[in-house]
XYZ file of C-alpha atoms in Angstrom:
455
model
C 44.856 -21.834 108.089
C 47.168 -22.672 110.690
C 49.791 -21.892 108.983
C 48.765 -18.767 109.043
C 47.309 -17.808 112.349
C 51.128 -19.002 113.499
C 52.552 -16.471 111.738
C 53.455 -13.125 113.558
C 51.480 -9.596 113.374
C 54.283 -8.325 111.665
C 54.238 -10.804 108.827
C 50.770 -11.125 108.829
C 50.587 -6.904 108.297
C 53.591 -7.054 105.479
C 52.182 -9.493 103.543
C 48.972 -8.353 103.415
C 50.468 -5.495 102.735
C 52.340 -6.438 99.572
C 49.507 -8.288 98.299
C 47.248 -5.139 97.999
C 50.538 -3.079 96.639
C 50.631 -6.007 94.351
C 47.417 -5.870 92.750
C 47.642 -2.369 92.659
C 50.801 -2.276 90.745
C 49.294 -5.174 88.535
C 45.333 -3.309 87.939
C 47.455 -0.163 86.699
C 49.932 -2.195 84.231
C 46.899 -3.235 83.054
C 45.392 -0.001 82.613
C 48.920 1.496 81.526
C 48.669 -1.252 78.344
C 45.226 -0.930 77.912
C 45.180 2.639 77.116
C 48.876 2.260 75.094
C 47.714 -0.513 73.478
C 44.248 1.471 72.386
C 46.842 4.901 71.623
C 49.254 2.853 69.184
C 46.093 1.240 67.939
C 44.511 3.924 66.836
C 47.723 5.750 65.438
C 49.001 2.417 63.618
C 45.080 1.792 61.712
C 45.093 5.495 61.077
C 48.541 5.077 59.248
C 47.297 1.985 57.020
C 44.194 4.459 55.724
C 46.253 6.890 55.327
C 49.358 5.294 53.124
C 45.971 3.301 51.513
C 44.466 7.025 50.391
C 48.045 8.602 49.469
C 48.880 5.980 47.021
C 45.114 5.441 45.426
C 45.357 8.965 44.726
C 48.669 8.579 43.106
C 47.974 5.208 41.196
C 44.762 7.185 40.295
C 46.887 9.943 38.222
C 49.591 7.887 37.299
C 51.592 4.497 37.040
C 53.479 2.872 40.082
C 56.150 0.767 39.885
C 56.073 -2.765 39.867
C 57.561 -3.051 43.430
C 57.622 0.582 45.242
C 59.678 1.739 48.483
C 58.266 0.003 51.779
C 56.147 2.244 52.950
C 55.699 3.197 56.883
C 52.829 0.039 56.810
C 53.993 -3.807 56.480
C 52.804 -4.023 53.141
C 50.808 -2.890 50.406
C 49.591 -4.006 46.921
C 48.006 -2.323 44.214
C 45.460 -4.489 42.386
C 44.061 -3.961 38.638
C 40.894 -4.292 37.087
C 41.615 -7.988 36.247
C 42.309 -9.146 39.907
C 46.559 -9.297 39.444
C 48.866 -7.213 41.304
C 49.935 -4.796 39.570
C 52.417 -2.716 41.712
C 53.747 -3.850 45.243
C 56.346 -3.161 48.587
C 59.900 -4.872 48.805
C 58.894 -6.850 51.992
C 56.123 -8.500 50.813
C 57.098 -8.662 46.729
C 55.650 -12.368 45.503
C 53.541 -13.130 48.366
C 49.658 -13.296 47.157
C 46.959 -11.603 47.346
C 46.620 -9.695 51.128
C 42.845 -9.706 50.742
C 39.978 -9.705 48.610
C 37.295 -7.484 49.622
C 36.224 -4.249 48.414
C 34.762 -1.617 50.223
C 30.609 -1.394 49.871
C 28.548 0.529 47.765
C 29.959 3.589 46.612
C 32.152 4.082 49.523
C 35.673 4.376 48.167
C 37.032 2.627 51.731
C 37.419 -0.358 53.728
C 38.666 -1.258 57.092
C 39.167 -5.413 58.435
C 41.301 -7.092 60.789
C 42.803 -10.336 59.300
C 44.522 -12.652 61.115
C 44.211 -15.226 57.313
C 45.974 -13.056 55.212
C 48.024 -15.116 52.918
C 50.491 -12.579 52.802
C 51.233 -12.445 56.736
C 50.891 -16.341 57.282
C 50.692 -16.260 61.369
C 50.049 -13.291 62.057
C 47.181 -10.658 62.747
C 47.159 -7.435 60.720
C 44.624 -4.299 59.697
C 43.967 -4.190 55.892
C 42.830 -0.995 54.503
C 41.166 -1.380 50.703
C 41.248 1.615 48.793
C 39.245 1.543 45.973
C 40.396 3.835 42.380
C 37.608 4.196 40.149
C 40.526 4.541 36.650
C 39.339 4.534 33.119
C 40.259 1.174 32.263
C 38.048 -0.247 35.516
C 38.104 0.002 39.283
C 41.542 -0.756 40.463
C 42.164 -1.536 44.491
C 45.045 -0.579 47.051
C 45.633 -2.360 49.885
C 47.490 -1.330 52.703
C 48.188 -3.424 56.275
C 50.530 -3.552 59.266
C 51.094 -5.396 61.714
C 47.935 -5.835 64.983
C 49.440 -3.871 68.541
C 50.324 -6.719 70.819
C 48.347 -7.078 74.028
C 51.696 -6.293 75.603
C 52.441 -3.448 72.913
C 55.873 -3.862 73.523
C 58.684 -6.610 75.748
C 60.236 -3.378 76.785
C 56.865 -2.189 78.024
C 56.187 -4.863 79.568
C 59.830 -5.102 81.551
C 59.991 -1.755 82.735
C 55.918 -2.348 84.392
C 57.452 -5.611 85.627
C 60.096 -4.071 86.661
C 58.050 -0.887 88.819
C 55.328 -3.903 90.707
C 58.746 -5.927 92.021
C 59.782 -3.125 92.515
C 57.098 -1.481 94.266
C 55.752 -4.723 96.220
C 59.476 -5.007 97.820
C 59.663 -0.975 99.368
C 56.173 -1.872 100.965
C 56.760 -4.774 102.335
C 59.829 -3.159 103.790
C 58.266 -0.074 104.358
C 55.518 -1.986 105.742
C 57.149 -4.728 107.948
C 59.707 -1.813 109.764
C 56.747 0.801 110.272
C 54.799 -2.411 112.144
C 58.344 -3.443 114.165
C 58.552 0.070 115.490
C 54.636 0.745 116.111
C 54.445 -3.219 118.061
C 57.639 -2.353 119.741
C 55.806 -0.602 122.720
C 53.705 -3.848 122.621
C 56.317 -5.623 123.048
C 57.480 -4.036 125.772
C 54.200 -3.954 128.092
C 53.971 -7.520 126.910
C 57.309 -8.535 128.382
C 57.110 -5.888 131.695
C 53.863 -7.576 132.328
C 55.117 -11.184 132.198
C 57.917 -10.200 134.778
C 55.425 -8.436 136.729
C 52.957 -10.772 137.082
C 55.830 -13.077 138.292
C 57.809 -11.234 140.050
C 55.443 -7.810 142.019
C 52.017 -6.577 140.858
C 52.885 -2.859 141.945
C 55.318 -2.282 139.630
C 53.633 -0.931 135.957
C 54.073 -0.864 132.210
C 55.917 1.915 130.257
C 53.775 4.883 129.076
C 54.086 6.253 125.693
C 54.417 10.117 125.778
C 52.301 10.212 122.925
C 48.688 9.946 123.648
C 47.653 7.444 120.896
C 46.062 3.669 120.792
C 49.223 2.110 122.555
C 48.663 4.694 125.844
C 45.782 4.662 126.532
C 46.670 0.234 126.088
C 48.824 1.044 128.174
C 47.104 2.928 130.929
C 44.370 0.824 130.709
C 46.937 -2.164 132.131
C 47.787 -0.303 134.608
C 44.898 0.172 136.079
C 43.864 -3.713 135.755
C 47.438 -4.354 137.477
C 46.128 -1.783 140.476
C 42.831 -3.350 140.485
C 44.627 -6.562 140.585
C 47.120 -5.108 143.336
C 44.384 -3.740 145.393
C 42.343 -7.113 145.078
C 45.618 -10.101 145.022
C 46.345 -7.100 148.969
C 42.416 -7.581 150.156
C 42.258 -11.206 149.655
C 45.671 -11.400 151.758
C 43.803 -9.173 154.186
C 41.347 -11.379 154.269
C 42.827 -14.312 154.761
C 44.770 -13.021 157.296
C 41.561 -11.862 159.447
C 39.605 -14.702 158.888
C 42.575 -16.897 160.046
C 42.848 -14.250 163.073
C 39.645 -14.510 163.658
C 39.264 -17.995 163.466
C 41.843 -18.691 165.740
C 40.371 -16.500 169.088
C 37.584 -18.694 169.482
C 39.936 -21.807 169.010
C 42.454 -20.685 171.119
C 39.450 -20.216 173.649
C 37.707 -23.487 173.382
C 41.350 -24.858 173.791
C 41.993 -23.297 176.764
C 38.586 -23.953 178.425
C 39.676 -27.884 178.158
C 42.374 -28.081 178.623
C 42.032 -26.430 181.711
C 39.255 -28.658 182.283
C 41.529 -31.786 182.054
C 44.331 -30.301 183.384
C 41.906 -31.077 187.029
C 39.051 -32.723 186.003
C 38.233 -33.032 189.227
C 37.339 -29.831 190.127
C 36.486 -28.522 186.434
C 33.232 -27.472 186.459
C 32.250 -29.359 183.108
C 28.891 -27.440 183.306
C 30.282 -24.542 182.691
C 32.731 -25.553 180.207
C 30.665 -26.713 178.050
C 28.484 -24.059 178.370
C 31.478 -21.248 177.579
C 32.682 -23.989 174.812
C 29.417 -23.763 172.837
C 29.570 -20.204 172.972
C 32.771 -20.515 170.837
C 30.968 -22.631 168.569
C 28.345 -20.119 167.759
C 30.816 -17.526 167.358
C 32.368 -19.833 165.034
C 29.155 -20.884 163.248
C 27.647 -17.139 162.502
C 30.947 -16.696 161.163
C 31.474 -19.564 158.734
C 27.597 -18.614 158.007
C 28.894 -15.128 157.092
C 31.952 -16.522 155.263
C 29.579 -18.397 153.081
C 27.007 -16.043 152.507
C 29.563 -13.665 151.220
C 31.106 -15.310 148.998
C 28.154 -16.324 147.345
C 26.869 -12.325 146.929
C 30.619 -12.239 145.044
C 29.794 -15.116 143.067
C 26.500 -14.019 142.163
C 25.785 -17.618 143.676
C 22.431 -16.164 144.920
C 19.236 -16.362 142.651
C 16.748 -13.818 144.606
C 13.260 -14.077 144.170
C 12.493 -10.744 143.550
C 8.459 -9.051 145.387
C 7.034 -6.384 146.491
C 8.285 -5.832 149.968
C 6.792 -2.815 152.577
C 9.564 -1.997 154.377
C 7.721 -1.521 157.468
C 6.194 -4.689 157.681
C 9.845 -6.279 156.663
C 10.963 -4.212 159.446
C 7.931 -4.634 162.069
C 8.254 -8.213 162.343
C 12.076 -8.273 162.244
C 11.648 -6.242 165.329
C 8.940 -8.524 167.000
C 10.843 -11.962 166.807
C 14.169 -10.414 167.757
C 14.461 -10.652 172.132
C 14.370 -6.803 173.326
C 18.266 -6.368 174.784
C 17.423 -1.889 174.175
C 14.147 -0.315 174.084
C 13.249 0.459 170.527
C 11.550 3.646 169.205
C 9.783 2.734 166.065
C 8.743 5.454 162.722
C 7.529 2.854 161.068
C 5.437 4.737 157.720
C 3.320 2.259 156.224
C 3.030 2.269 152.479
C 7.022 2.464 151.099
C 6.858 -0.766 148.909
C 10.010 -1.717 147.318
C 10.944 -4.276 145.082
C 13.581 -7.239 146.268
C 14.380 -10.478 147.490
C 12.967 -9.996 151.517
C 15.313 -12.938 152.797
C 17.889 -10.570 151.799
C 16.680 -7.626 152.920
C 15.906 -9.659 156.131
C 19.639 -10.331 156.957
C 19.990 -7.091 156.224
C 17.837 -5.098 158.678
C 19.358 -7.767 161.081
C 22.656 -7.107 161.251
C 21.756 -3.303 161.388
C 20.032 -4.223 164.257
C 22.276 -6.562 165.641
C 25.043 -3.627 165.443
C 22.618 -1.447 166.346
C 21.791 -3.383 169.783
C 25.628 -3.789 170.307
C 27.011 -0.226 170.354
C 23.219 1.622 171.781
C 23.745 2.496 175.542
C 19.832 2.084 176.327
C 17.820 2.832 172.892
C 17.548 1.574 169.154
C 15.387 4.296 166.500
C 14.491 2.397 163.673
C 12.512 4.804 160.731
C 10.699 3.454 157.286
C 9.461 6.199 155.308
C 9.434 7.760 151.817
C 11.858 10.545 150.342
C 10.705 10.800 146.394
C 12.127 9.150 144.830
C 14.299 6.364 147.592
C 12.702 4.351 150.501
C 14.032 4.760 153.564
C 15.194 2.921 155.684
C 16.794 3.758 159.062
C 18.700 2.146 162.357
C 19.732 4.329 164.752
C 21.724 3.477 168.222
C 22.510 6.464 170.797
C 26.160 4.680 171.419
C 29.227 6.859 171.238
C 29.113 6.812 167.573
C 31.526 6.436 164.515
C 33.655 9.295 163.887
C 33.814 10.899 160.012
C 36.899 9.311 158.996
C 36.051 5.794 159.669
C 32.559 5.915 158.254
C 33.503 3.593 155.239
C 35.902 1.642 156.738
C 33.356 0.007 159.262
C 31.875 -1.307 155.879
C 35.207 -3.192 155.290
C 35.087 -7.160 156.069
C 36.770 -7.808 158.812
C 36.564 -4.394 161.087
C 35.748 -3.286 163.676
C 36.890 -0.324 165.611
C 38.626 -0.491 169.057
C 36.033 0.534 171.163
C 33.823 -1.847 169.277
C 36.505 -4.324 169.877
C 35.991 -3.759 174.050
C 33.094 -2.973 174.306
C 31.934 -6.345 172.417
C 33.883 -9.196 171.449
C 31.688 -11.284 169.623
C 31.576 -9.681 166.189
C 33.269 -10.917 163.506
C 33.464 -7.968 161.832
C 30.846 -9.134 158.927
C 27.492 -7.789 159.000
C 28.186 -4.380 158.061
C 29.837 -5.288 155.077
C 27.153 -7.443 154.307
C 24.391 -5.757 154.146
C 26.187 -3.162 152.586
C 26.787 -5.834 149.324
C 23.136 -6.386 149.753
C 22.080 -2.814 149.184
C 24.241 -2.933 146.355
C 22.448 -5.880 144.947
C 19.140 -4.401 145.050
C 20.426 -1.189 143.402
C 20.274 0.860 146.941
C 23.013 2.305 148.739
C 23.956 1.729 152.622
C 25.773 5.048 154.196
C 26.678 6.402 157.305
C 25.048 9.965 157.907
C 25.088 12.433 160.957
C 22.929 12.227 163.926
C 22.948 14.122 167.147
C 23.092 10.980 168.966
C 25.346 7.827 168.271
C 25.355 6.006 164.622
C 22.370 6.770 162.134
C 22.748 3.495 159.006
C 20.871 4.610 156.576
C 19.426 2.726 153.746
C 17.910 3.877 149.787
C 16.490 1.962 147.750
C 14.213 2.441 144.428
C 10.191 2.277 145.284
C 8.569 0.099 143.152
C 7.157 1.707 140.458
C 3.119 1.741 139.898
C 0.485 1.072 137.852
C 1.197 -1.180 134.439
C 5.082 -1.236 134.420
C 4.261 -2.995 138.339
C 2.464 -5.705 137.186
C 5.203 -6.353 134.623
């Protein structure tokens, strides 16, 4: 089995095709031999019966010579009423009686296969007996010929063996060449993939001009390479952004400490400590966001699903937060969704943090039902987000230039986390048009009611 598994696809398919062709040829040869043998045996038997009848009629009307000329069969014997051989063919002259059976009843002829005939030792023959009533008694004519062997004839068997061998060899050669040519593009794709994986992911495998399975394989491989290239590029950009954003608070902390240590007597250590704590808070928040994103990517979080009133969730989140701007609440009760309370609270918190950073004076939070979705909106009255950047802001570590100028403390991860949480709840988080500011809209499936809710 291991030896078979180690063979190439071409070898395995060639062996299988050769075996199948060989078996088919053997089956066809057996069928041919069987048919030809049946036909030949029928012809031989008919020749024996015809010879026995012809000589029987001749013996009934004339006296046959003691030794007759050889007939078309292996041997003929004429037996007189006393059981003696009165006439025989030259080929078996001097031999004992070939058979002693008689036609049954009133019949005049009988036929039997004999493998122990004294006249044909070591051979199987078919014997036909023909009874002849004469004045001096009942005479019997026996005619016999050799049974047709299973292979009919050595020449026929040799011909069939040669044909079987030739067809099997041609099948093996044709299958090997066909599979080799068919798999040549697969070999090219394999070599190109090996080269690409070790050099440059931007390269692609060759695509066949025919619209067949190999073309679909090449297209699927190219799509996989494109996704792999995008993933690697995102990982590279992610690492670059992480290192840059982590370097900023670390650089600020180092500058504070070095400045204080140059003039320790004149340094305001309390102010230095507060500055360090601010940078540490930023680092801690960024690390927490990174860990949360890693858990979301790996699917490691196991949410506790429950029925949640979005209006109640939004009210609690707003009540526990210190107000930085005025908040307008438009919370419709009875909007129920199925989800993880902590995850949805984090989503809402990230939207509120983003809105507070960019709001001029007011923040609007709304919850309503738009069948079949539950809708939660967070809108600020800031400068808004241009349409061409409405998808960009959801990418990790993405912060628009105006956001960096207004607030340098953001990590650029909050909106990415919020969108992933929405998607994990079979929902969507988008930025929609508004007269003023940016309007973030979360849409989630409404919780079922009735018996389905209980399940």
